[in-house]
CSV table of C-alpha atoms and ligand atoms in Angstrom, one decimal:
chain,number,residue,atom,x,y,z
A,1,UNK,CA,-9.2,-12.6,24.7
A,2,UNK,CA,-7.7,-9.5,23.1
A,3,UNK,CA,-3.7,-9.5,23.2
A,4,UNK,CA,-2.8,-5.8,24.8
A,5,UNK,CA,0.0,-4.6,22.8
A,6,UNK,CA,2.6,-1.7,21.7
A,7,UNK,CA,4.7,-1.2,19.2
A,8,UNK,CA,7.7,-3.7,18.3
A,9,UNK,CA,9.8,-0.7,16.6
A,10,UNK,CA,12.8,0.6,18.5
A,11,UNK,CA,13.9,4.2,18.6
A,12,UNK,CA,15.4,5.0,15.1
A,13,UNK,CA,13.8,2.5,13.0
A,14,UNK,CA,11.2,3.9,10.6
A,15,UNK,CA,7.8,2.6,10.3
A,16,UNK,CA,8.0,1.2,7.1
A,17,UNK,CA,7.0,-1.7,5.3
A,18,UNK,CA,9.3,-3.9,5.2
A,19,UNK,CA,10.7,-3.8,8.4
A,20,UNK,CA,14.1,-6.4,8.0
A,21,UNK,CA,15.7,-8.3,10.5
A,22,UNK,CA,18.6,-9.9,8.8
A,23,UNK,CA,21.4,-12.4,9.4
A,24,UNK,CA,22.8,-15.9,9.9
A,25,UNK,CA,20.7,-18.5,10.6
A,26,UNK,CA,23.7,-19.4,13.1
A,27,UNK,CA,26.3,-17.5,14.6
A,28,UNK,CA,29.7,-19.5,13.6
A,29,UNK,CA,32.6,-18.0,14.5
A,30,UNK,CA,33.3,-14.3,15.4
A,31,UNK,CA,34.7,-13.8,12.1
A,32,UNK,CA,31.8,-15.0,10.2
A,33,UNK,CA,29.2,-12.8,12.4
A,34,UNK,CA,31.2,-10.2,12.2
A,35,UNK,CA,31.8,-10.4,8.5
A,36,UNK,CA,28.3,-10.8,7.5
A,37,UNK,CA,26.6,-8.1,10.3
A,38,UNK,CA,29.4,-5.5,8.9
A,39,UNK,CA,27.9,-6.3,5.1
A,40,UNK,CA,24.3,-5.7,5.9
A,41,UNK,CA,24.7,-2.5,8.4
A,42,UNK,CA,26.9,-1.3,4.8
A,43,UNK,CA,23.7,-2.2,3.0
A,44,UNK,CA,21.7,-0.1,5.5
A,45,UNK,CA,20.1,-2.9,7.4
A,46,UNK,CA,19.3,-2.3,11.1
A,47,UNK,CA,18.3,-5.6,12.9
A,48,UNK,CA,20.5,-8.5,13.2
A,49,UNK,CA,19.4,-11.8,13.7
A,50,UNK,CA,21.8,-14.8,14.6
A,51,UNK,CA,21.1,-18.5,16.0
A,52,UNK,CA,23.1,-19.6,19.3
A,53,UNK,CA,21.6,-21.8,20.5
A,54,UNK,CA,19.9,-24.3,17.9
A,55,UNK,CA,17.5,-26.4,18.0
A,56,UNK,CA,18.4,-29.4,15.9
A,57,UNK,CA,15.9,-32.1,14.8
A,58,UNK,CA,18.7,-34.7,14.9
A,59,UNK,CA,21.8,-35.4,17.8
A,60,UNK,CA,24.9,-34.6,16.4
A,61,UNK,CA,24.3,-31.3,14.0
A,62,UNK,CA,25.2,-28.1,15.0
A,63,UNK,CA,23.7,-27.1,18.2
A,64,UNK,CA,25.0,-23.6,18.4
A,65,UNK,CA,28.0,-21.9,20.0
A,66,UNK,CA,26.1,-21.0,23.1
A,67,UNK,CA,26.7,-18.4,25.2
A,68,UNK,CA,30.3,-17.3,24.1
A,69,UNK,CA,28.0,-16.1,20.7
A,70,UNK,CA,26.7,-13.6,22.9
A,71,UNK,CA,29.5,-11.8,23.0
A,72,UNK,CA,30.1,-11.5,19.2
A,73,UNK,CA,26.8,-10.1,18.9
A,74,UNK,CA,27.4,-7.7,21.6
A,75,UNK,CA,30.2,-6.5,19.4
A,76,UNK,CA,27.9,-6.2,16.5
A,77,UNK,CA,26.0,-4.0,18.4
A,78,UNK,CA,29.1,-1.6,19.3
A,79,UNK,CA,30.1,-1.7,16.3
A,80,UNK,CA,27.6,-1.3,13.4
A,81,UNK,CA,25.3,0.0,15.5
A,82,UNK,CA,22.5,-2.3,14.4
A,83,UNK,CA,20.2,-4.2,17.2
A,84,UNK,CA,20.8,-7.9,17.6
A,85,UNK,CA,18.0,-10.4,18.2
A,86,UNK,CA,18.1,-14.2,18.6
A,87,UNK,CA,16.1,-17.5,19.6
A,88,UNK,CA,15.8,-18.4,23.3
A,89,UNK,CA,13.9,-21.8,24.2
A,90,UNK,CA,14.3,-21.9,27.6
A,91,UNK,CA,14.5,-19.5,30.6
A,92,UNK,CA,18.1,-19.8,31.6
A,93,UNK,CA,18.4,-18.4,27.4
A,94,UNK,CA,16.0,-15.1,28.0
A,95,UNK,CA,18.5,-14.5,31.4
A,96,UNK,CA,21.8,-15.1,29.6
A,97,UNK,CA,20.7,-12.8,26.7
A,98,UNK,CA,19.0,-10.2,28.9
A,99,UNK,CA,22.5,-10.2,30.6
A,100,UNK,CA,24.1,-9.8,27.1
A,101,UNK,CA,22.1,-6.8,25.9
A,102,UNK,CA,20.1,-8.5,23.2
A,103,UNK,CA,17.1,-6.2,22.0
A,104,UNK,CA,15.3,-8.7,20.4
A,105,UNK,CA,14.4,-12.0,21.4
A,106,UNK,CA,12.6,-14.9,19.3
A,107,UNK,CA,11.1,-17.9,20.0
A,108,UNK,CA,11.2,-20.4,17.8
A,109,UNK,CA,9.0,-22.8,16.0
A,110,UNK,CA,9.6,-26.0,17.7
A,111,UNK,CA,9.1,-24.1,21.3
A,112,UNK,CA,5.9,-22.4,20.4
A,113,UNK,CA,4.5,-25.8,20.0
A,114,UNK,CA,5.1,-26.6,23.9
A,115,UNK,CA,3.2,-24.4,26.2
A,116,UNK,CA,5.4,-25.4,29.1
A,117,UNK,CA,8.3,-23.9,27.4
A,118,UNK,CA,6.4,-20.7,26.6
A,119,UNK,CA,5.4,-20.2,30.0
A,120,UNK,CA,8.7,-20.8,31.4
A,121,UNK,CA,10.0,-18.2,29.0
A,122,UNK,CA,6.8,-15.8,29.7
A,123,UNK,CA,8.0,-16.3,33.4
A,124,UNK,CA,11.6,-15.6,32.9
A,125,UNK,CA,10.7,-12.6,31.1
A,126,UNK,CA,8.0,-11.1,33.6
A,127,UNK,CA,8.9,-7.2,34.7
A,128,UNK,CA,11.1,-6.8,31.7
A,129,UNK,CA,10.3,-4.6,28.4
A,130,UNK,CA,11.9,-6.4,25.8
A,131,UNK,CA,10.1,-7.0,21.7
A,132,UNK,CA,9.6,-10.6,21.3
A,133,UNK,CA,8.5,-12.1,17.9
A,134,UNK,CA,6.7,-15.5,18.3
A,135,UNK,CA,6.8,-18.2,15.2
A,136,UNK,CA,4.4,-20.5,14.2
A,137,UNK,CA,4.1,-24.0,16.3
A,138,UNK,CA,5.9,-26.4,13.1
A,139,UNK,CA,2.2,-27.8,13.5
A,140,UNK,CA,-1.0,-25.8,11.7
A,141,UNK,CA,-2.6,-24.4,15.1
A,142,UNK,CA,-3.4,-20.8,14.7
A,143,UNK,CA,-4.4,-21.8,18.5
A,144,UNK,CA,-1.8,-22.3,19.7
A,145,UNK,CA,0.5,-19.5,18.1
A,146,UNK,CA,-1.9,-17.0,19.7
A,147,UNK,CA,-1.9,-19.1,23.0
A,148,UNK,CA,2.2,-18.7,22.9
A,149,UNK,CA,1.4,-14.5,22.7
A,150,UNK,CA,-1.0,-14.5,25.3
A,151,UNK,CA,1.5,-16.7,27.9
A,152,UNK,CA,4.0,-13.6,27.3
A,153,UNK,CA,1.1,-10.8,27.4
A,154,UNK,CA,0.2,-12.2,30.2
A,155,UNK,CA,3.9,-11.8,31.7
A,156,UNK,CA,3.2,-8.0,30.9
A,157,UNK,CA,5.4,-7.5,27.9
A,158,UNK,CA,3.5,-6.1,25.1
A,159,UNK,CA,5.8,-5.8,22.5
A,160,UNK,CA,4.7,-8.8,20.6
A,161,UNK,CA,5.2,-9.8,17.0
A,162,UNK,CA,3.9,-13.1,15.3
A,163,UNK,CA,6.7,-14.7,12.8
A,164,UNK,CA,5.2,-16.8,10.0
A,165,UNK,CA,8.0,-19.2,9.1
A,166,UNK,CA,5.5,-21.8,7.5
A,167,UNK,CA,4.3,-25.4,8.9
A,168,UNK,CA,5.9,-28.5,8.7
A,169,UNK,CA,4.8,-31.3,5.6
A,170,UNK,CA,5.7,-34.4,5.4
A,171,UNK,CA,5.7,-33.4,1.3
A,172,UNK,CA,8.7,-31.0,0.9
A,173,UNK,CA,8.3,-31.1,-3.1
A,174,UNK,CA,8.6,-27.2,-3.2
A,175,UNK,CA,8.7,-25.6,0.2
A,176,UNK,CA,10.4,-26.7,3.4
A,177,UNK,CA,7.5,-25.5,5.3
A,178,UNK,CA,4.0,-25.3,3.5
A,179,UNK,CA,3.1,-21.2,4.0
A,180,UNK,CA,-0.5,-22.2,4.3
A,181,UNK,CA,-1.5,-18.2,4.0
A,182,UNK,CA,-4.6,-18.9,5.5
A,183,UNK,CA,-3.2,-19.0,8.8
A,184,UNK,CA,-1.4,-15.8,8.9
A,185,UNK,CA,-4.3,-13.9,7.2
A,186,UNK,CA,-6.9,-15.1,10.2
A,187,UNK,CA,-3.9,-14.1,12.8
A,188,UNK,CA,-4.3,-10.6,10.8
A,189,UNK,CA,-8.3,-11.0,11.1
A,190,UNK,CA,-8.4,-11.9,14.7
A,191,UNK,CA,-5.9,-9.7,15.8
A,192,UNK,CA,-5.4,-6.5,13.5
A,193,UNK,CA,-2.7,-4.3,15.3
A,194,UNK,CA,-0.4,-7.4,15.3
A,195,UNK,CA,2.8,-7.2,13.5
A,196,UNK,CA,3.3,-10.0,11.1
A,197,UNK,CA,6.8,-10.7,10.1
A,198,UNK,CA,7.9,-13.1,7.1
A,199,UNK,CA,10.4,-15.9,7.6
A,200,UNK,CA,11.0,-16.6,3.7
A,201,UNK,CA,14.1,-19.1,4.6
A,202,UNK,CA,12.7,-21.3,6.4
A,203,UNK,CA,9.3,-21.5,4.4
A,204,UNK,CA,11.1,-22.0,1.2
A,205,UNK,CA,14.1,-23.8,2.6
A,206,UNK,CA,15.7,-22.8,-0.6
A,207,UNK,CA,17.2,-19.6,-1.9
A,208,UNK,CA,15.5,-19.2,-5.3
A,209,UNK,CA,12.6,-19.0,-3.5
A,210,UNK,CA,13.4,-16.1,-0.9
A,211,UNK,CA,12.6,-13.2,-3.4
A,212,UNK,CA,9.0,-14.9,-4.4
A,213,UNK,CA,8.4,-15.6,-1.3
A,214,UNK,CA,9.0,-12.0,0.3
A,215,UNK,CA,6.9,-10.7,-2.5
A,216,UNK,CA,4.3,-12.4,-1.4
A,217,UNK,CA,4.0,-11.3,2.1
A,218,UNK,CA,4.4,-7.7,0.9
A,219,UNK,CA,1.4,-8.2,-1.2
A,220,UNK,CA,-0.8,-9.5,1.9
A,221,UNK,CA,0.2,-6.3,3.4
A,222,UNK,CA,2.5,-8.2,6.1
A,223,UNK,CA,4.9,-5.7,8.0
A,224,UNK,CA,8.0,-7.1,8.1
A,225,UNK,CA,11.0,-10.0,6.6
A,226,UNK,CA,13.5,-11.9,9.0
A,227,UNK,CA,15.9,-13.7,6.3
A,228,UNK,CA,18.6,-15.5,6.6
A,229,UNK,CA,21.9,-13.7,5.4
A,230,UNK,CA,25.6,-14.9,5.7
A,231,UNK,CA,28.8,-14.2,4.2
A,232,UNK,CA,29.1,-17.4,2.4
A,233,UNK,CA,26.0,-18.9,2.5
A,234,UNK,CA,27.7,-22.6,0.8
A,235,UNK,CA,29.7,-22.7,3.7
A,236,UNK,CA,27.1,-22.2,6.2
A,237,UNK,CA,27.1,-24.4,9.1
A,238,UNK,CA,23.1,-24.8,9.6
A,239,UNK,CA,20.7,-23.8,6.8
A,240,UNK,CA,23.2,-23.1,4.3
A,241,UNK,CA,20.4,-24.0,1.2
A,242,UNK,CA,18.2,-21.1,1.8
A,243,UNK,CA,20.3,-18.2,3.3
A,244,UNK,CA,21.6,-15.8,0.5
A,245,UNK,CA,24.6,-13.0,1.2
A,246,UNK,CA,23.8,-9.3,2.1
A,247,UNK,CA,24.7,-8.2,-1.3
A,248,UNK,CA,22.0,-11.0,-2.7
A,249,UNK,CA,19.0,-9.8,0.4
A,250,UNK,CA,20.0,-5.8,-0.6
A,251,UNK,CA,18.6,-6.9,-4.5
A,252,UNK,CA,15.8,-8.4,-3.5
A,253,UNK,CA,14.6,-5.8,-0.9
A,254,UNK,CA,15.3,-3.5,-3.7
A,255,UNK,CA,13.2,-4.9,-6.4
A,256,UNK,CA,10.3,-5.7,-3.8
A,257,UNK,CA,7.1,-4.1,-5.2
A,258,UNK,CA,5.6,-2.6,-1.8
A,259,UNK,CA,1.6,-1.8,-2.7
A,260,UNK,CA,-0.4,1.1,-0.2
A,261,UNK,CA,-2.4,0.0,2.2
A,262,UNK,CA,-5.1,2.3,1.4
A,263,UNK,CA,-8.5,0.2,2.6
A,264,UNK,CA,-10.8,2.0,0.0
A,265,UNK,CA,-10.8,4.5,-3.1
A,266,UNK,CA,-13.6,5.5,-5.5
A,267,UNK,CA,-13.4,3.0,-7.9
A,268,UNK,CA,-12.6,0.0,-5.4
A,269,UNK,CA,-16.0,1.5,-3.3
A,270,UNK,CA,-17.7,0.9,-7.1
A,271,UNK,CA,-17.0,-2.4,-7.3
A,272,UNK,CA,-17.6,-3.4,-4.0
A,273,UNK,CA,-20.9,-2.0,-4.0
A,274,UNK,CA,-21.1,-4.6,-7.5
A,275,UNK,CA,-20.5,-7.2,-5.0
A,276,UNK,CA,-21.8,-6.6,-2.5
A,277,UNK,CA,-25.2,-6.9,-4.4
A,278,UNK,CA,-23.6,-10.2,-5.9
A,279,UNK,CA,-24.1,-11.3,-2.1
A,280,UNK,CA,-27.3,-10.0,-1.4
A,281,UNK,CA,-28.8,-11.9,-4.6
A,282,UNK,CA,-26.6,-14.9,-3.7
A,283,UNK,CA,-28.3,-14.8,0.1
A,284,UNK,CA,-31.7,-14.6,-1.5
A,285,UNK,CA,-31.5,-17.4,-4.0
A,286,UNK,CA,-30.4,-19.0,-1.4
A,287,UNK,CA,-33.0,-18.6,1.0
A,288,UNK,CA,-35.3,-19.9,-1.8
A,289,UNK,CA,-32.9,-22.9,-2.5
A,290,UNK,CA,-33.8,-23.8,1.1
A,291,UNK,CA,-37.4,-23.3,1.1
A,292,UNK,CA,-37.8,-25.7,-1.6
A,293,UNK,CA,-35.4,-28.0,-0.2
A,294,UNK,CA,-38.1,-27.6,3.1
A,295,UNK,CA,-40.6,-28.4,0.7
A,296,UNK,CA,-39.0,-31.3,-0.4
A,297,UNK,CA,-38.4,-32.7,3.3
A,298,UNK,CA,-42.6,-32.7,3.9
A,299,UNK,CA,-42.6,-34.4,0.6
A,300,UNK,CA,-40.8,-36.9,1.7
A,301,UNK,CA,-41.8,-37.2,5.0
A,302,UNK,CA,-45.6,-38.1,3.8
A,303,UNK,CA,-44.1,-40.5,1.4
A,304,UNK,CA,-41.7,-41.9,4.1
A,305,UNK,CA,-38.7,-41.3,1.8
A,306,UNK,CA,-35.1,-41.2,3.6
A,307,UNK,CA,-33.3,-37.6,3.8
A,308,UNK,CA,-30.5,-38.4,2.3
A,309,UNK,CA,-30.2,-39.7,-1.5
A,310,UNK,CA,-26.5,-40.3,-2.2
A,311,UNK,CA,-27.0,-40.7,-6.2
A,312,UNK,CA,-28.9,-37.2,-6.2
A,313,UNK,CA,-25.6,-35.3,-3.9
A,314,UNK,CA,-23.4,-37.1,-6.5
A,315,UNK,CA,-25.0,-35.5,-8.9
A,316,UNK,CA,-25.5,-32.2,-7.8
A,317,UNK,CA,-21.8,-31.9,-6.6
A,318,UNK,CA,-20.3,-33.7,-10.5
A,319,UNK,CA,-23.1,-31.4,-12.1
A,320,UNK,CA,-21.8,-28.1,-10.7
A,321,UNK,CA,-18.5,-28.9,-10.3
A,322,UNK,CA,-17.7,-29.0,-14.3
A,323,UNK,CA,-20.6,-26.3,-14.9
A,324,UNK,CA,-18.1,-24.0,-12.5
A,325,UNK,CA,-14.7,-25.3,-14.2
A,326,UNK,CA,-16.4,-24.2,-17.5
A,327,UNK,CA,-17.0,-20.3,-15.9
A,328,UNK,CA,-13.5,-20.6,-15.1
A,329,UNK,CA,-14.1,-21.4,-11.4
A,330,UNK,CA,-12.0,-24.5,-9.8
A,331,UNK,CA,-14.1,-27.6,-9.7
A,332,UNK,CA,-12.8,-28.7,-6.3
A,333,UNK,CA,-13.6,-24.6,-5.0
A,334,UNK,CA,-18.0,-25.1,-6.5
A,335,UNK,CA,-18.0,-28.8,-4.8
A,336,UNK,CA,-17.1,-27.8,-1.4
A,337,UNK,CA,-19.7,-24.8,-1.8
A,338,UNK,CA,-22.2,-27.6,-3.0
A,339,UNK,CA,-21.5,-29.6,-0.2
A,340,UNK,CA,-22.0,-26.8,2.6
A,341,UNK,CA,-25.5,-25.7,0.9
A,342,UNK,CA,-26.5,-30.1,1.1
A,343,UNK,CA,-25.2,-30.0,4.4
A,344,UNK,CA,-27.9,-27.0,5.5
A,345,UNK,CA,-30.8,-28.6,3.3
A,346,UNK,CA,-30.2,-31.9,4.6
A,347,UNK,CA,-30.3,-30.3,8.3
A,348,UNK,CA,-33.3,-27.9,7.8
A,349,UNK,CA,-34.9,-31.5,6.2
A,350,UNK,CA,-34.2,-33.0,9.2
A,351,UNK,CA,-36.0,-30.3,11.9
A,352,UNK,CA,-39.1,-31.1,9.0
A,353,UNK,CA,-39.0,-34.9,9.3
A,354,UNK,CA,-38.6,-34.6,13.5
A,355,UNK,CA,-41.5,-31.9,13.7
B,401,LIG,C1,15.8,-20.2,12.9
B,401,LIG,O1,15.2,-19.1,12.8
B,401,LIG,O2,16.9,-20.4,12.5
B,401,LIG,C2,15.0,-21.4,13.3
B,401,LIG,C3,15.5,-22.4,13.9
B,401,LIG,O3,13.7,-21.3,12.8
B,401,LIG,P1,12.4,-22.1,13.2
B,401,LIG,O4,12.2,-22.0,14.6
B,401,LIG,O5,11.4,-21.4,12.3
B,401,LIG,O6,12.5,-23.5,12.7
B,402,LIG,MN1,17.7,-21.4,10.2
């Protein structure tokens, strides 16, 4: 199914990479969102992001202020001019913040991962033209992210926006939330026009790893950043490892190396032609691989051999394996290829021995 969409970019913000939404991960207290949205709007952001309601893996954390937070960022809104944007996870959230003004809404990680949520939300939100960014489910489901989009395409609204915030781990050695780029790149794949927006706080759950992390999605050619920004980050009252203060986000954004999209010059078209006829002499050796391997099956078929010989695959997969780490290839990378070409001769073995 093909996602009908439009643009997520409100009037006066500039297509350009990156597009920044930028804030608390919570709103606090008035004088915290307002000290922290009136530092970035200085720093010439233009989209403001603050949790009010939270959802908490444990009772007893921080919840959120609620709805009295919808005020403050109301007031953000008068007076720095920026937009404001925040989570809803359920539909009496979308109507509260639709009464509130908000132009942006999010949903979060945990509530992408429950399709009854999502629809109640799609349904709350049905005859209204609001941008909503979707995160990742925590779990790695590219399914079921693009199931949440199409609940709320379906509702009608087509400004749509995929958030990658990363995917839950049990191993949180470096990142909060394992990035797993894989995922965002096949959203990209399977559905081009897409925005895809970086969460680099809650993939790296720490600050020193914002900047990297940001980098990175630049150089994927993502479009935009949310990160977490407060006043005093220490202090904060959720999140308060991994947000950084305006004046911090303004020197990364700054240094961030933004590459050209371009698809194709001279020189690239040069080498691609070198590999593509890399792949055209891989396909063929292939193809012979196999029709020895063919050969091999009616071998053993009129000696009444078995298919499969576990100390000849051991082989094959240890043999390559080191032959690839030695051409500077990783082992693990040349085994799995070794195993998908045994898989198809063991197959196309199989159709021999059943003819
Ligand atoms: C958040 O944005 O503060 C948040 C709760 O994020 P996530 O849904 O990605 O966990
Ligand atoms: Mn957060």
């Amino acid at each position: 199914m093909e996602l009908e969409l439009e643009s997520i970019l409100l009037p006066g913000i500039e297509e350009k990479r990156p597009l920044v939404i930028a804030g608390p991960c919570s709103a606090e207290t008035e004088e915290q969102v307002m000290d922290t949205a009136r530092q970035l709007a200085a720093k010439g952001m233009k989209i403001f992001r603050a949790g009010i309601w939270k959802p908490r893996t444990k009772p007893g954390g921080f919840e959120g202020v609620g709805v009295e937070g919808l005020a403050w960022l109301k007031e953000v809104k008068k007076e720095t001019g920026m937009y404001v944007s925040t989570e809803v996870a359920t539909a009496k959230h979308v109507y509260e913040c639709l009464k509130a003004g908000i132009d942006i809404l999010w949903v979060g990680a945990r509530t992408t991962a429950n399709p009854f949520a999502v629809q109640e939300i799609a349904d709350a939100l049905k005859g209204v033209d609001i941008p909503v960014l979707v995160k990742n489910p925590v779990n790695p489901d590219l399914e079921l992210w693009i199931g949440a989009m199409e609940r709320i395409n379906n509702a009608g609204l087509k400004r749509l926006g995929a958030i990658h915030r990363g995917f839950s781990s049990y191993d949180k050695k470096l990142y909060r939330n394992l990035p797993q780029w894989h995922i965002p790149i096949e959203l990209r794949r399977r559905i081009p026009n897409l925005p895809i927006i970086c969460d680099p706080s809650h993939i790296g759950g720490k600050r020193e790893l914002v900047a990297p992390l940001c980098q990175q999605a630049m150089d994927l050619g993502f479009n935009g950043l949310i990160v977490e920004s407060h006043c005093n980050p220490d202090c904060a009252w959720s999140d308060a490892a991994q947000q950084v203060t305006p004046d911090v986000l303004d020197y990364i954004l700054n240094l961030l190396v933004i590459r050209k999209e371009t698809q194709s010059t001279e020189n690239l078209s040069e080498l691609r032609k070198q590999i593509d006829e890399c792949d055209n002499n891989l396909i063929q050796e292939l193809a012979k691989r196999m029709r020895i391997a063919r050969e091999i099956g009616t071998y053993k078929k009129e000696h009444d051999m078995t298919i499969l010989q576990t100390g000849r695959y051991n082989e094959i997969l240890e043999k390559r394996g080191s032959q690839g780490s030695l051409c500077g290839m990783d082992s693990e990378f040349i085994k799995k290829v070794f195993e998908a070409i045994h898989e198809e001769s063991v197959r196309q073995q199989m159709e021999i021995i059943n003819k």
